[in-house]
């Protein structure tokens, strides 16, 4: 089989945050597949076919990419941020696991990207400077009770936390529930960072104590970071000391 499949991260939004490795893969691609807003970031050119699709068809998208690669195409599946963080890399390998055996012999590579979590942390300072975890607050692929359990356990372990997909039109109340949990179990002065449109021209970084955090401070373009009990603010910067 002469085709290939690259699963690539486009970073959080700014074109300057696309790695040279990913840019080279896109230059060589015959086909780019991904969620509509991510594919729209790829400039059209002769010899390149763009395959945008809806948000909740990850396995179908993965199977389409694998099928094209098996036919000899140079395929790039794009995600925002890093493709291995709540994104398409896992979906592709799930499709490989349940698909034809010959898919396992394809030339498949995962190219890392800059996550929204890391870009937001850098914009704020160094809030992830010690132990931390990332939690996807969406319940599309897991029960919301499990989301709350993981938040509780992360609080118990005193991790800094990065929340992906905090609040959407279809689930406007879930972040409020998470915020109630945080405000009921953590100290009111614990720092929270609301990083909206990270790396885009309209980027907005807001730092508030937990007691002042409100549900409508977050939307689907927002990455939320909750500091640990040791996280502190120095001037306009937020950081977590490296020592426990």
CSV table of N, CA and C in Angstrom, one decimal, residues 110-194:
chain,number,residue,atom,x,y,z
A,110,UNK,N,1.0,10.1,13.9
A,110,UNK,CA,0.3,11.2,14.6
A,110,UNK,C,1.3,12.3,14.8
A,111,UNK,N,0.9,13.5,14.4
A,111,UNK,CA,1.8,14.7,14.6
A,111,UNK,C,1.2,15.6,15.7
A,112,UNK,N,2.0,15.8,16.7
A,112,UNK,CA,1.5,16.6,17.8
A,112,UNK,C,1.2,18.1,17.5
A,113,UNK,N,0.3,18.7,18.2
A,113,UNK,CA,0.1,20.1,18.1
A,113,UNK,C,0.0,20.8,19.4
A,114,UNK,N,-0.1,22.1,19.4
A,114,UNK,CA,-0.2,22.9,20.7
A,114,UNK,C,-1.6,22.9,21.1
A,115,UNK,N,-1.9,22.4,22.3
A,115,UNK,CA,-3.2,22.3,22.8
A,115,UNK,C,-3.7,23.6,23.3
A,116,UNK,N,-5.0,23.8,23.3
A,116,UNK,CA,-5.6,25.0,23.9
A,116,UNK,C,-5.2,25.1,25.4
A,117,UNK,N,-5.1,24.0,26.1
A,117,UNK,CA,-4.7,24.0,27.5
A,117,UNK,C,-3.3,24.6,27.7
A,118,UNK,N,-2.4,24.2,26.8
A,118,UNK,CA,-1.0,24.7,27.0
A,118,UNK,C,-0.9,26.2,26.5
A,119,UNK,N,-1.7,26.5,25.4
A,119,UNK,CA,-1.6,27.9,24.9
A,119,UNK,C,-2.3,28.8,26.0
A,120,UNK,N,-3.4,28.4,26.6
A,120,UNK,CA,-4.0,29.2,27.6
A,120,UNK,C,-3.1,29.4,28.8
A,121,UNK,N,-2.5,28.3,29.2
A,121,UNK,CA,-1.6,28.4,30.4
A,121,UNK,C,-0.4,29.3,30.1
A,122,UNK,N,0.1,29.3,28.9
A,122,UNK,CA,1.2,30.2,28.6
A,122,UNK,C,0.8,31.6,28.6
A,123,UNK,N,-0.5,31.9,28.1
A,123,UNK,CA,-1.0,33.2,28.1
A,123,UNK,C,-1.2,33.8,29.5
A,124,UNK,N,-1.5,32.9,30.4
A,124,UNK,CA,-1.7,33.4,31.8
A,124,UNK,C,-0.5,33.4,32.6
A,125,UNK,N,0.5,32.6,32.3
A,125,UNK,CA,1.8,32.5,33.1
A,125,UNK,C,2.2,31.1,33.1
A,126,UNK,N,2.0,30.4,34.2
A,126,UNK,CA,2.4,29.0,34.4
A,126,UNK,C,1.5,28.3,35.4
A,127,UNK,N,0.2,28.3,35.2
A,127,UNK,CA,-0.7,27.7,36.2
A,127,UNK,C,-0.6,26.2,36.2
A,128,UNK,N,0.0,25.6,35.2
A,128,UNK,CA,0.2,24.1,35.2
A,128,UNK,C,1.6,23.7,35.5
A,129,UNK,N,2.2,24.5,36.3
A,129,UNK,CA,3.6,24.3,36.7
A,129,UNK,C,3.9,23.1,37.6
A,130,UNK,N,2.9,22.6,38.2
A,130,UNK,CA,3.0,21.4,39.0
A,130,UNK,C,2.0,20.4,38.5
A,131,UNK,N,1.7,19.4,39.3
A,131,UNK,CA,0.8,18.3,38.8
A,131,UNK,C,-0.6,18.9,38.4
A,132,UNK,N,-1.1,18.3,37.2
A,132,UNK,CA,-2.4,18.8,36.7
A,132,UNK,C,-3.1,17.7,36.0
A,133,UNK,N,-4.3,18.0,35.7
A,133,UNK,CA,-5.1,17.0,34.8
A,133,UNK,C,-6.0,17.8,33.9
A,134,UNK,N,-6.4,17.1,32.8
A,134,UNK,CA,-7.4,17.7,31.9
A,134,UNK,C,-8.7,16.9,31.9
A,135,UNK,N,-9.8,17.6,31.9
A,135,UNK,CA,-11.1,16.9,32.0
A,135,UNK,C,-12.0,17.5,30.9
A,136,UNK,N,-12.6,16.7,30.1
A,136,UNK,CA,-13.6,17.2,29.1
A,136,UNK,C,-14.9,17.2,29.8
A,137,UNK,N,-15.5,18.3,29.9
A,137,UNK,CA,-16.8,18.4,30.6
A,137,UNK,C,-18.0,18.0,29.8
A,138,UNK,N,-17.8,17.7,28.5
A,138,UNK,CA,-18.9,17.2,27.7
A,138,UNK,C,-19.3,15.8,28.1
A,139,UNK,N,-20.6,15.6,28.1
A,139,UNK,CA,-21.1,14.2,28.4
A,139,UNK,C,-21.6,13.5,27.1
A,140,UNK,N,-21.1,14.0,25.9
A,140,UNK,CA,-21.5,13.3,24.7
A,140,UNK,C,-21.0,11.8,24.7
A,141,UNK,N,-19.9,11.5,25.2
A,141,UNK,CA,-19.3,10.2,25.2
A,141,UNK,C,-19.1,9.5,26.5
A,142,UNK,N,-19.6,10.2,27.6
A,142,UNK,CA,-19.5,9.6,28.9
A,142,UNK,C,-20.6,10.2,29.8
A,143,UNK,N,-21.0,9.5,30.8
A,143,UNK,CA,-22.1,10.1,31.7
A,143,UNK,C,-21.6,11.3,32.5
A,144,UNK,N,-22.5,12.2,32.7
A,144,UNK,CA,-22.1,13.5,33.4
A,144,UNK,C,-21.7,13.1,34.8
A,145,UNK,N,-22.3,12.1,35.4
A,145,UNK,CA,-21.9,11.7,36.8
A,145,UNK,C,-20.5,11.4,36.8
A,146,UNK,N,-19.9,10.8,35.8
A,146,UNK,CA,-18.5,10.5,35.7
A,146,UNK,C,-17.7,11.7,35.6
A,147,UNK,N,-18.1,12.7,34.9
A,147,UNK,CA,-17.5,14.0,34.9
A,147,UNK,C,-17.3,14.6,36.3
A,148,UNK,N,-18.4,14.6,37.0
A,148,UNK,CA,-18.4,15.1,38.4
A,148,UNK,C,-17.5,14.3,39.3
A,149,UNK,N,-17.5,13.0,39.2
A,149,UNK,CA,-16.6,12.2,40.0
A,149,UNK,C,-15.2,12.5,39.7
A,150,UNK,N,-14.8,12.7,38.5
A,150,UNK,CA,-13.4,13.0,38.2
A,150,UNK,C,-13.0,14.4,38.7
A,151,UNK,N,-14.0,15.4,38.6
A,151,UNK,CA,-13.7,16.7,39.2
A,151,UNK,C,-13.5,16.6,40.7
A,152,UNK,N,-14.3,15.8,41.4
A,152,UNK,CA,-14.2,15.6,42.8
A,152,UNK,C,-12.9,15.0,43.2
A,153,UNK,N,-12.5,14.0,42.5
A,153,UNK,CA,-11.2,13.3,42.8
A,153,UNK,C,-10.0,14.2,42.5
A,154,UNK,N,-10.1,15.0,41.4
A,154,UNK,CA,-9.0,15.9,41.1
A,154,UNK,C,-8.9,17.0,42.2
A,155,UNK,N,-10.0,17.4,42.8
A,155,UNK,CA,-10.0,18.3,43.9
A,155,UNK,C,-9.3,17.7,45.1
A,156,UNK,N,-9.7,16.4,45.4
A,156,UNK,CA,-9.2,15.7,46.5
A,156,UNK,C,-7.7,15.5,46.4
A,157,UNK,N,-7.2,15.3,45.2
A,157,UNK,CA,-5.8,15.1,44.9
A,157,UNK,C,-5.0,16.5,44.8
A,158,UNK,N,-5.8,17.6,44.8
A,158,UNK,CA,-5.2,18.9,44.7
A,158,UNK,C,-4.5,19.2,43.4
A,159,UNK,N,-5.0,18.6,42.3
A,159,UNK,CA,-4.5,19.0,41.0
A,159,UNK,C,-5.0,20.3,40.5
A,160,UNK,N,-4.2,21.0,39.8
A,160,UNK,CA,-4.7,22.0,38.9
A,160,UNK,C,-5.5,21.3,37.8
A,161,UNK,N,-6.5,21.9,37.3
A,161,UNK,CA,-7.4,21.3,36.3
A,161,UNK,C,-7.6,22.2,35.1
A,162,UNK,N,-7.6,21.6,34.0
A,162,UNK,CA,-8.0,22.2,32.7
A,162,UNK,C,-9.3,21.6,32.2
A,163,UNK,N,-10.3,22.5,32.0
A,163,UNK,CA,-11.6,22.0,31.5
A,163,UNK,C,-11.8,22.3,30.1
A,164,UNK,N,-12.0,21.3,29.3
A,164,UNK,CA,-12.3,21.4,27.9
A,164,UNK,C,-13.8,21.4,27.7
A,165,UNK,N,-14.4,22.0,26.7
A,165,UNK,CA,-15.8,22.0,26.4
A,165,UNK,C,-16.7,22.3,27.6
A,166,UNK,N,-16.4,23.4,28.2
A,166,UNK,CA,-17.1,23.7,29.5
A,166,UNK,C,-18.6,23.9,29.4
A,167,UNK,N,-19.0,24.6,28.3
A,167,UNK,CA,-20.4,25.0,28.2
A,167,UNK,C,-20.8,25.3,26.8
A,168,UNK,N,-22.0,24.8,26.4
A,168,UNK,CA,-22.5,24.9,25.1
A,168,UNK,C,-24.0,25.2,25.1
A,169,UNK,N,-24.5,25.6,23.9
A,169,UNK,CA,-25.9,25.9,23.8
A,169,UNK,C,-26.8,24.7,24.2
A,170,UNK,N,-26.3,23.5,23.9
A,170,UNK,CA,-27.1,22.3,24.2
A,170,UNK,C,-26.9,21.8,25.6
A,171,UNK,N,-25.8,22.2,26.3
A,171,UNK,CA,-25.6,21.9,27.7
A,171,UNK,C,-25.3,23.1,28.5
A,172,UNK,N,-26.2,24.0,28.6
A,172,UNK,CA,-25.8,25.3,29.3
A,172,UNK,C,-25.7,25.2,30.8
A,173,UNK,N,-26.3,24.1,31.4
A,173,UNK,CA,-26.3,24.0,32.9
A,173,UNK,C,-25.2,23.2,33.5
A,174,UNK,N,-24.5,22.4,32.7
A,174,UNK,CA,-23.5,21.5,33.3
A,174,UNK,C,-22.3,22.2,33.9
A,175,UNK,N,-21.8,23.3,33.2
A,175,UNK,CA,-20.7,24.0,33.9
A,175,UNK,C,-21.1,24.6,35.2
A,176,UNK,N,-22.4,25.1,35.3
A,176,UNK,CA,-22.9,25.6,36.5
A,176,UNK,C,-22.9,24.6,37.6
A,177,UNK,N,-23.2,23.3,37.3
A,177,UNK,CA,-23.1,22.2,38.2
A,177,UNK,C,-21.7,22.0,38.7
A,178,UNK,N,-20.8,22.0,37.7
A,178,UNK,CA,-19.3,21.8,38.1
A,178,UNK,C,-18.9,23.0,39.0
A,179,UNK,N,-19.3,24.2,38.6
A,179,UNK,CA,-18.9,25.3,39.4
A,179,UNK,C,-19.4,25.2,40.8
A,180,UNK,N,-20.7,24.8,41.0
A,180,UNK,CA,-21.2,24.6,42.3
A,180,UNK,C,-20.4,23.6,43.1
A,181,UNK,N,-20.0,22.5,42.5
A,181,UNK,CA,-19.1,21.5,43.1
A,181,UNK,C,-17.8,22.1,43.6
A,182,UNK,N,-17.2,22.9,42.7
A,182,UNK,CA,-15.9,23.5,43.1
A,182,UNK,C,-16.1,24.5,44.2
A,183,UNK,N,-17.1,25.3,44.1
A,183,UNK,CA,-17.3,26.4,45.1
A,183,UNK,C,-17.8,25.8,46.5
A,184,UNK,N,-18.3,24.6,46.4
A,184,UNK,CA,-18.7,23.9,47.7
A,184,UNK,C,-17.6,23.1,48.4
A,185,UNK,N,-16.5,22.8,47.6
A,185,UNK,CA,-15.4,22.0,48.2
A,185,UNK,C,-14.0,22.6,48.2
A,186,UNK,N,-13.8,23.7,47.4
A,186,UNK,CA,-12.5,24.3,47.4
A,186,UNK,C,-12.6,25.7,48.0
A,187,UNK,N,-11.4,26.2,48.4
A,187,UNK,CA,-11.4,27.5,49.1
A,187,UNK,C,-11.8,28.6,48.1
A,188,UNK,N,-12.5,29.6,48.6
A,188,UNK,CA,-13.1,30.6,47.7
A,188,UNK,C,-12.1,31.5,47.0
A,189,UNK,N,-10.9,31.5,47.5
A,189,UNK,CA,-9.8,32.4,46.9
A,189,UNK,C,-9.0,31.6,45.8
A,190,UNK,N,-9.3,30.3,45.6
A,190,UNK,CA,-8.6,29.5,44.6
A,190,UNK,C,-8.8,30.2,43.2
A,191,UNK,N,-7.7,30.3,42.5
A,191,UNK,CA,-7.7,31.1,41.2
A,191,UNK,C,-8.3,30.2,40.1
A,192,UNK,N,-9.1,30.9,39.2
A,192,UNK,CA,-9.7,30.3,38.0
A,192,UNK,C,-9.3,31.2,36.8
A,193,UNK,N,-9.0,30.6,35.7
A,193,UNK,CA,-8.6,31.3,34.5
A,193,UNK,C,-9.6,30.9,33.4
A,194,UNK,N,-10.2,32.0,32.9
A,194,UNK,CA,-11.1,31.8,31.7
A,194,UNK,C,-10.4,32.3,30.5
